[in-house]
PDB file of C-alpha atoms in Angstrom:
ATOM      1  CA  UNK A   1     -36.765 -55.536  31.433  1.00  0.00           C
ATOM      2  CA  UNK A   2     -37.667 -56.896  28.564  1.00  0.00           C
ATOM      3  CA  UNK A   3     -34.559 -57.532  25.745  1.00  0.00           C
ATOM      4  CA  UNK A   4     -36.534 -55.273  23.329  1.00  0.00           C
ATOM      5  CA  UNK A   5     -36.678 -52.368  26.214  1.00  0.00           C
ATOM      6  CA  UNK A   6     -33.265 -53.134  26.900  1.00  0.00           C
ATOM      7  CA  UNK A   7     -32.163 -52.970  23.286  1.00  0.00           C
ATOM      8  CA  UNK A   8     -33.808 -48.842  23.338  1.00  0.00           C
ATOM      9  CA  UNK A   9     -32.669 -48.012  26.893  1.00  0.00           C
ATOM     10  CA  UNK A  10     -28.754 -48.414  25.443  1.00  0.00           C
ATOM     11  CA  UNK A  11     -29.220 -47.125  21.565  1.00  0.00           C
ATOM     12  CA  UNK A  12     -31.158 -43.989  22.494  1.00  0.00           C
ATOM     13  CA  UNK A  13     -28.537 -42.235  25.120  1.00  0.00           C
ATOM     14  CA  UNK A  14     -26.218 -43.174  22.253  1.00  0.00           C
ATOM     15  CA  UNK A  15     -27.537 -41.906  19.342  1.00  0.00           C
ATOM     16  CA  UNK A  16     -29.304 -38.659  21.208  1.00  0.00           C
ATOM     17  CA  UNK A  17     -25.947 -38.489  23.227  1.00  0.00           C
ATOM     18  CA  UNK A  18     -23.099 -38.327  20.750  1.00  0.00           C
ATOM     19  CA  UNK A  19     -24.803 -35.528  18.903  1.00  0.00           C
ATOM     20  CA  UNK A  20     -24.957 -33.406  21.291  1.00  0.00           C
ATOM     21  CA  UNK A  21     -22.490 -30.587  21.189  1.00  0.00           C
ATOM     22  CA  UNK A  22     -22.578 -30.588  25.015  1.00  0.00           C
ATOM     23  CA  UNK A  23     -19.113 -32.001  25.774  1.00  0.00           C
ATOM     24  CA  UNK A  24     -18.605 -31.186  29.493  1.00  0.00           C
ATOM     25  CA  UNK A  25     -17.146 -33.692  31.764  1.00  0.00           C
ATOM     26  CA  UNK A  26     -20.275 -34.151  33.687  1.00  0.00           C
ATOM     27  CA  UNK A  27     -22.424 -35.101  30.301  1.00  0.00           C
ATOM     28  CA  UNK A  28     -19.791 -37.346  29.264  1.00  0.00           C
ATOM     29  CA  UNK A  29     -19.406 -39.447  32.523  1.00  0.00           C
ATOM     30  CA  UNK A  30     -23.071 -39.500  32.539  1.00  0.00           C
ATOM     31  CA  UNK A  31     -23.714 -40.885  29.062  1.00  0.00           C
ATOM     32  CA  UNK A  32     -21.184 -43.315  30.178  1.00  0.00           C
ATOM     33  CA  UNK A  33     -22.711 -44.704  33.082  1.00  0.00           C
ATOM     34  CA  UNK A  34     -26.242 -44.626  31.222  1.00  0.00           C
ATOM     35  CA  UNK A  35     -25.291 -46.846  28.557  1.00  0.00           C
ATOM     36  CA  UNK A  36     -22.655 -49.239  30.326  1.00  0.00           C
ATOM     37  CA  UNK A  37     -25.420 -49.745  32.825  1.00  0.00           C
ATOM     38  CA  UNK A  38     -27.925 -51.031  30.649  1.00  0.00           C
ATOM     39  CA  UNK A  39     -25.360 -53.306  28.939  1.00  0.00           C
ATOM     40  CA  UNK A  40     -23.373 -54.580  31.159  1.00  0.00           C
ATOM     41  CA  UNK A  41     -26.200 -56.224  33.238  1.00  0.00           C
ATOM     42  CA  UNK A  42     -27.624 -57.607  29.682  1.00  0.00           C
ATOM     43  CA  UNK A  43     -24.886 -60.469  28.708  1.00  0.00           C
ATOM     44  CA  UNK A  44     -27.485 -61.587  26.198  1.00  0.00           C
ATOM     45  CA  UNK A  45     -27.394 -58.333  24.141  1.00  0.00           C
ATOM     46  CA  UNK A  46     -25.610 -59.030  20.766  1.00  0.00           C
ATOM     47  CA  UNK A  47     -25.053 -57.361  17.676  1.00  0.00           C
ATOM     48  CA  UNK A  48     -28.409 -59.235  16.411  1.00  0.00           C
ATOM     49  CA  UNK A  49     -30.157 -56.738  18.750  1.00  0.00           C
ATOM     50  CA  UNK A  50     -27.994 -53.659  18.737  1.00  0.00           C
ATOM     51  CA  UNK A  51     -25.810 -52.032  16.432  1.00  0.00           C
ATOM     52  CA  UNK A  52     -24.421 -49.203  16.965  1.00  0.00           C
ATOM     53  CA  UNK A  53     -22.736 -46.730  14.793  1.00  0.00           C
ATOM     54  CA  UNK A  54     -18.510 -46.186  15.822  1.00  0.00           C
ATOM     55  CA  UNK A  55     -18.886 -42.802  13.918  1.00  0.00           C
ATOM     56  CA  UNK A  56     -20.841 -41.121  16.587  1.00  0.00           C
ATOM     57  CA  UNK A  57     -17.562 -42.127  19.228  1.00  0.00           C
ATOM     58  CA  UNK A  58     -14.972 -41.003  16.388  1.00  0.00           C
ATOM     59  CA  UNK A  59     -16.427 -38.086  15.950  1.00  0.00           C
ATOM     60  CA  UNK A  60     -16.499 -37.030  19.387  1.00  0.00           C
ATOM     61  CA  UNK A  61     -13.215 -38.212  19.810  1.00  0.00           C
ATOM     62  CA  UNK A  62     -11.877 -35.879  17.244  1.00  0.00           C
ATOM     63  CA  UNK A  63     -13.744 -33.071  18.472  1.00  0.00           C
ATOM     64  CA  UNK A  64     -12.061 -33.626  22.041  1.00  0.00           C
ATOM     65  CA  UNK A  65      -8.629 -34.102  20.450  1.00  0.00           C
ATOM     66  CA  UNK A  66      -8.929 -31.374  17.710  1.00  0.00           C
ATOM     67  CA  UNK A  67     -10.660 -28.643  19.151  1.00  0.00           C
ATOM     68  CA  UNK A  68     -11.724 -26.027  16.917  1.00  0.00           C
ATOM     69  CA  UNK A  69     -10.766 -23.598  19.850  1.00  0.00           C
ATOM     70  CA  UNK A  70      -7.576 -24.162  20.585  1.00  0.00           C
ATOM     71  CA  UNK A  71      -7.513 -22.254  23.443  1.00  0.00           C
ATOM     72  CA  UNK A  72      -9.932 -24.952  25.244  1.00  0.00           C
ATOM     73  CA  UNK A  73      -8.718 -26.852  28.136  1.00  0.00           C
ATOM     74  CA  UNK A  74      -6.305 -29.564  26.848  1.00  0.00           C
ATOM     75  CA  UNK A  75      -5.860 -30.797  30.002  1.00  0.00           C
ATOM     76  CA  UNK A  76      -9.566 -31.108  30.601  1.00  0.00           C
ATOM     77  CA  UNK A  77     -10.010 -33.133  27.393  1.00  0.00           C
ATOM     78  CA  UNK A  78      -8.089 -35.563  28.637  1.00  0.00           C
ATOM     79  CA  UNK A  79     -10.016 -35.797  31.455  1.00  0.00           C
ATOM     80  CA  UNK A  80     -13.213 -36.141  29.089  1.00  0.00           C
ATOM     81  CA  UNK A  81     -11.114 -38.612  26.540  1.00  0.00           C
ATOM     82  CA  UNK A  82     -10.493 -41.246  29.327  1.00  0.00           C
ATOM     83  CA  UNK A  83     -14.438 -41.188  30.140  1.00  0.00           C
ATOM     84  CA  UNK A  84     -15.011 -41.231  26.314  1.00  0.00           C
ATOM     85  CA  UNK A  85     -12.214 -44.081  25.554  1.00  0.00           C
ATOM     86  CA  UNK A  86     -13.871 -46.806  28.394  1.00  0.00           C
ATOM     87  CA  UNK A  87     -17.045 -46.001  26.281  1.00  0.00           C
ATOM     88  CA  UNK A  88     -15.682 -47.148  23.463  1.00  0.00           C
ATOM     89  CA  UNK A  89     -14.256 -50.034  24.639  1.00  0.00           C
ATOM     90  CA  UNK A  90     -17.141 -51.457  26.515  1.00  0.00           C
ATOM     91  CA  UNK A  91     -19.714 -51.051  23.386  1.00  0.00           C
ATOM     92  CA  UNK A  92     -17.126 -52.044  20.307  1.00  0.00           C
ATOM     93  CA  UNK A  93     -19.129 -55.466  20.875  1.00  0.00           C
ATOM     94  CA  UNK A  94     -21.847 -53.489  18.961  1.00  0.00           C
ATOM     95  CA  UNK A  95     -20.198 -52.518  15.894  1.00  0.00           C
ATOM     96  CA  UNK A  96     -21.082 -54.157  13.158  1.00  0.00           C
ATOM     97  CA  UNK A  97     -18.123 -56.338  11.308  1.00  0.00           C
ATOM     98  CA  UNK A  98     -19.096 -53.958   7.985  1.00  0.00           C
ATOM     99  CA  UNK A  99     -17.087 -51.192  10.716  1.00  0.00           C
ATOM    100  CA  UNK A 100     -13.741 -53.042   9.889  1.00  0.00           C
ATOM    101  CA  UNK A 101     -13.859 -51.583   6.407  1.00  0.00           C
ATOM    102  CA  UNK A 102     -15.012 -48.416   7.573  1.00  0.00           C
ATOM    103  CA  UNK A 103     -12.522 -47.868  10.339  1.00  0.00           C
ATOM    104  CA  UNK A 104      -9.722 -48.662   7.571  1.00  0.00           C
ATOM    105  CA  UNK A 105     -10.495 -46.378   5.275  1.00  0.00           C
ATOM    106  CA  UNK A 106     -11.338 -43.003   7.529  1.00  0.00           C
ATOM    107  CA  UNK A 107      -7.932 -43.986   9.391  1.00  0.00           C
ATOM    108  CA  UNK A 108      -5.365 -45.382   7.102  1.00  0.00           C
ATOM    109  CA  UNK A 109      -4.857 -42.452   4.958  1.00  0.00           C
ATOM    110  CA  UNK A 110      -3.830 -40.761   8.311  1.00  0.00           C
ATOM    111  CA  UNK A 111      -0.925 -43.255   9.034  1.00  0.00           C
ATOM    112  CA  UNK A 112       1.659 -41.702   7.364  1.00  0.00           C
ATOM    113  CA  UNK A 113       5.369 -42.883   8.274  1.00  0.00           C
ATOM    114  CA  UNK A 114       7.290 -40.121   7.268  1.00  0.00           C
ATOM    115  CA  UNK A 115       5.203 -38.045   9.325  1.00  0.00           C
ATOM    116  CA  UNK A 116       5.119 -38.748  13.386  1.00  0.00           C
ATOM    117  CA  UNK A 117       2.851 -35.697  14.528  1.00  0.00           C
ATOM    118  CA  UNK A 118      -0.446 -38.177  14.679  1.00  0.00           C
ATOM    119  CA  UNK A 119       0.995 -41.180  14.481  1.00  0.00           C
ATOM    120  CA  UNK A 120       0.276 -42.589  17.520  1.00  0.00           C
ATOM    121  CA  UNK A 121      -2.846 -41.274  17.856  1.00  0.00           C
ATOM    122  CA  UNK A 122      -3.921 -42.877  14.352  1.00  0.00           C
ATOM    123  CA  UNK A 123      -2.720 -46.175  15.528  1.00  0.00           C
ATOM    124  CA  UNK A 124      -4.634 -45.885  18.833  1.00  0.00           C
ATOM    125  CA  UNK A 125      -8.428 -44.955  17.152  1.00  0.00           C
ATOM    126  CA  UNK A 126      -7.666 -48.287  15.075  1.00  0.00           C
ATOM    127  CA  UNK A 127      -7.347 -50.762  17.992  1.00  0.00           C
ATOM    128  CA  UNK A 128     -10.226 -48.749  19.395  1.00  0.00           C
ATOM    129  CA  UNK A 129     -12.392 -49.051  16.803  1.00  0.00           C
ATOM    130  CA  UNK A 130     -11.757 -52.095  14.896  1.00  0.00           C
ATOM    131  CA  UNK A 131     -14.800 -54.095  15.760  1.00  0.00           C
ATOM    132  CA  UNK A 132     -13.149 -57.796  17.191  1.00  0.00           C
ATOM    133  CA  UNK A 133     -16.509 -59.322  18.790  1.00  0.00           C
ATOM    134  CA  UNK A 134     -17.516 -62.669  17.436  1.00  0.00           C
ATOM    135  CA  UNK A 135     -21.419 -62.176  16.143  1.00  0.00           C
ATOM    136  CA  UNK A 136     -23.911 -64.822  16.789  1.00  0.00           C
ATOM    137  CA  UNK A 137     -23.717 -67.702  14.794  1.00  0.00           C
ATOM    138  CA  UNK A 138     -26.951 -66.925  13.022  1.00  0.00           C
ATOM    139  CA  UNK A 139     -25.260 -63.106  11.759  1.00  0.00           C
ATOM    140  CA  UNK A 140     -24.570 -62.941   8.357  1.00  0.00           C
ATOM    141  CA  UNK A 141     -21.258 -62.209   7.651  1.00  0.00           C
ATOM    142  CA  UNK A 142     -19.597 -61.131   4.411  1.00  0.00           C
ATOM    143  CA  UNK A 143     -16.245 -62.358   3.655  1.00  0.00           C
ATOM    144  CA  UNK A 144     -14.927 -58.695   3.200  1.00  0.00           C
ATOM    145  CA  UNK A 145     -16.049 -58.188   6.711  1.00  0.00           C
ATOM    146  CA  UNK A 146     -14.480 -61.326   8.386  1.00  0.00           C
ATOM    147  CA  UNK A 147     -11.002 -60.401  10.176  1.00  0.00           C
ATOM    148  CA  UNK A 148      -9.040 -62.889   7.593  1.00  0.00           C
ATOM    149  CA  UNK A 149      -9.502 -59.787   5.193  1.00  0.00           C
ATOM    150  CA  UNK A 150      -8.569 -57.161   7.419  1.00  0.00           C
ATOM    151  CA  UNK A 151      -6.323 -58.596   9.686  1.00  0.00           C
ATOM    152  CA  UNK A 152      -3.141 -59.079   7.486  1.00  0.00           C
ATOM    153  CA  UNK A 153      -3.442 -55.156   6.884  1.00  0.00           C
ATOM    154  CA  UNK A 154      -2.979 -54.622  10.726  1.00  0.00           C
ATOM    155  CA  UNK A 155      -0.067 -57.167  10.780  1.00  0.00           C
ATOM    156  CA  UNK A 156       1.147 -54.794   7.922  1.00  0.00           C
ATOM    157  CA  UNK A 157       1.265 -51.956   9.715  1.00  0.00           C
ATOM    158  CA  UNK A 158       2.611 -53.643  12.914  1.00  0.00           C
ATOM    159  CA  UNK A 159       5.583 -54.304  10.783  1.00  0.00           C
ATOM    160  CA  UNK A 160       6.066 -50.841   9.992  1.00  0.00           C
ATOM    161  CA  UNK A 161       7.217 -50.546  13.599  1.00  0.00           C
ATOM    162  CA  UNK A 162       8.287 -47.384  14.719  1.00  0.00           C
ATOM    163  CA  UNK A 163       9.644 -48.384  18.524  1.00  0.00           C
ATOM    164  CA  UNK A 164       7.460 -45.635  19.887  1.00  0.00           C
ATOM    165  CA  UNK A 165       6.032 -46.491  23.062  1.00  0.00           C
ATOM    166  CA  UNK A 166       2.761 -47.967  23.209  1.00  0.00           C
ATOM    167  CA  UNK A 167       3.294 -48.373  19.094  1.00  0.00           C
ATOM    168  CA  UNK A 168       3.367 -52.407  20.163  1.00  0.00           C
ATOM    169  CA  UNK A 169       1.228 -52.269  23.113  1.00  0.00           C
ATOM    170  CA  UNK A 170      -1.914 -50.973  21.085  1.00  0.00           C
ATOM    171  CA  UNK A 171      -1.385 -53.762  17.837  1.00  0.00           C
ATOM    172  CA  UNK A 172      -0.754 -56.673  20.703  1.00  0.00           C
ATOM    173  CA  UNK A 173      -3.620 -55.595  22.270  1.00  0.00           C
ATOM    174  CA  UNK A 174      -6.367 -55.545  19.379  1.00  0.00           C
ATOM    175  CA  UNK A 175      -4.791 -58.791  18.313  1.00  0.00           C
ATOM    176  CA  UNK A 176      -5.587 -60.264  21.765  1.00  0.00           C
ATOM    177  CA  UNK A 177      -8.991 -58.612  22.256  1.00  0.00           C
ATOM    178  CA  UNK A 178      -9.729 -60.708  18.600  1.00  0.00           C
ATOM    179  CA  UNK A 179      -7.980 -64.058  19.684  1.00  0.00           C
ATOM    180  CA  UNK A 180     -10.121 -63.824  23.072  1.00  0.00           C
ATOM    181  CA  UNK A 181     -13.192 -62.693  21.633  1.00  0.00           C
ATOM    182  CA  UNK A 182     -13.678 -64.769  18.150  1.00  0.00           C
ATOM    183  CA  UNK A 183     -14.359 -67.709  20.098  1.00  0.00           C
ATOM    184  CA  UNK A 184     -12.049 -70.282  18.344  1.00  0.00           C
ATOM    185  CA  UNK A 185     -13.899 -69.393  14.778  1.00  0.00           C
ATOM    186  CA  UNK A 186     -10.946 -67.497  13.686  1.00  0.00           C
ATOM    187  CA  UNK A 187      -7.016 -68.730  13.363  1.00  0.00           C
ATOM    188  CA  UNK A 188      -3.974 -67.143  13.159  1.00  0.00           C
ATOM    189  CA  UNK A 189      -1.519 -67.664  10.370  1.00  0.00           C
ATOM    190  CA  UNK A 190       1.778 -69.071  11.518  1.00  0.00           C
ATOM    191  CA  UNK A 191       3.552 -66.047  10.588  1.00  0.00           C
ATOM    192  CA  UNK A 192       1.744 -63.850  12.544  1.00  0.00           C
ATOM    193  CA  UNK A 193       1.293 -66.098  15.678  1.00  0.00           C
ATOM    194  CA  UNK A 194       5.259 -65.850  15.107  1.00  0.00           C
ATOM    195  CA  UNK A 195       5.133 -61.994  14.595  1.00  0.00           C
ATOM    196  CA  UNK A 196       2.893 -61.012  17.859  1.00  0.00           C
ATOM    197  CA  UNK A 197       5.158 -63.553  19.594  1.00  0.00           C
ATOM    198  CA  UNK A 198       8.667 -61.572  18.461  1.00  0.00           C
ATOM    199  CA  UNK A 199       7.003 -58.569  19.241  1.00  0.00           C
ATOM    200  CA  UNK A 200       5.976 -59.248  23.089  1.00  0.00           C
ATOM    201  CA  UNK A 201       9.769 -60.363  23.574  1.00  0.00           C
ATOM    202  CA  UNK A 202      11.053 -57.190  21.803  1.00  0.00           C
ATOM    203  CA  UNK A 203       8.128 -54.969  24.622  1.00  0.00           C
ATOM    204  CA  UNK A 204       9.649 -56.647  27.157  1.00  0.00           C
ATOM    205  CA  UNK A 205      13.250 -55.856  25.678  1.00  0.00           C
ATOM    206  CA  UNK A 206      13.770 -59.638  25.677  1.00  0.00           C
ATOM    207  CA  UNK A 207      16.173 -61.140  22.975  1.00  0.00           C
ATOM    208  CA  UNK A 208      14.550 -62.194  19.690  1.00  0.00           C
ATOM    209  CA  UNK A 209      15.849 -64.794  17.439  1.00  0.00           C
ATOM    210  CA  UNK A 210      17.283 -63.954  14.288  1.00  0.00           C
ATOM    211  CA  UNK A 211      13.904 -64.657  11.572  1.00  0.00           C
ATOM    212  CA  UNK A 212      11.633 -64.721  13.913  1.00  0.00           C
ATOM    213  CA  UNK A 213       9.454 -61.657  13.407  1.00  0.00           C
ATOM    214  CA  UNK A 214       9.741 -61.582   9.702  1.00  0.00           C
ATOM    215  CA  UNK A 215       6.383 -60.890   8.378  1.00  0.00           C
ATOM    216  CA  UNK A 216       5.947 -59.519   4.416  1.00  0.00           C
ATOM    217  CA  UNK A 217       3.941 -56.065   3.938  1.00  0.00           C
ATOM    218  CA  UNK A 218       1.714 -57.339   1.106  1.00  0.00           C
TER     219      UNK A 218
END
């Protein structure tokens, strides 16, 4: 198949797919396999050839987790969330490093500390969504776009932490997904290489020196 066939065969089921207001299990596991299997066998397919939109996934995300019935099936959401979640995580490689931005501003406004209702959940859709794929050398980039911009506002937030479980796991894990994934183009500051450092011990409930995981919220 032919890159530009290949390109269609994964942005049509996603565009077509996430509209529809069909959200049984079935549809979602099948939209699933229909796009992973066209892009996992296609290494070579960057975000040069496909781009896709993150909206589309938040969306349906929010219409899983907020029903507008709330007598629907929680416990089947779930169900459809965990199909819907290792969606997102296999395509984030296609979201465009203008997403960052994006992301930031539909979800930061929802992080609110004196609140804990959503907070979790908030956190979550951020390392989900944050795009942390290094584009071809040949992409242009702006420097609003680049993680050096973005990044110290996650580090931010991480320092805001809130010892709920998983509060650590989901920030250590989008900073790992970026360290793997940028290739070497992109370095850590010190202070945060300290920071994520402090932070594993304290997951692991492993003594941390006294300094170590200061980090400033500018």
């Amino acid at each position: 198949m032919r890159l530009e066939e290949v390109k269609w065969a994964a942005y049509l089921p996603y565009d077509r797919g996430t509209e529809s207001e069909d959200y049984e299990r079935e549809f979602i596991i099948q939209l699933k396999l229909c796009i992973l299997g066209t892009t996992t066998r296609q290494t070579q397919l960057t975000i040069e050839d496909l781009s896709l939109d993150w909206r589309k996934l938040y969306n349906l995300v929010k219409a899983l987790t907020f029903p507008e019935q709330w007598q629907d099936n929680l416990i089947q959401n779930r169900s459809k969330l965990k199909h819907v979640v290792e969606l997102i995580c296999a395509v984030n490689r296609y979201f465009p490093p203008s997403a960052a931005r994006e992301v930031l501003t539909e979800l930061l406004p929802h992080v609110q500390f004196n609140s804990m209702d959503w907070q979790l959940l908030n956190v979550q859709m951020i390392n989900l969504f944050m795009p942390t794929a290094a584009p071809p050398e040949s992409y242009s980039v702006s420097e609003e776009d680049k993680p050096e911009r973005w990044l110290p506002t996650i580090f931010s937030l991480w320092s805001f932490n809130l010892r709920i479980s998983g509060y650590d796991a989901y920030f250590m894990n989008l900073v790992t997904c970026l360290a793997i994934e940028q290739k070497g183009r992109f370095k850590f500051t010190n202070q945060q290489i300290r920071f994520a450092f402090a932070s594993g011990l304290h997951f692991f409930n492993l003594p941390v020196a006294r300094g170590t995981a200061l980090l400033t919220r500018s």
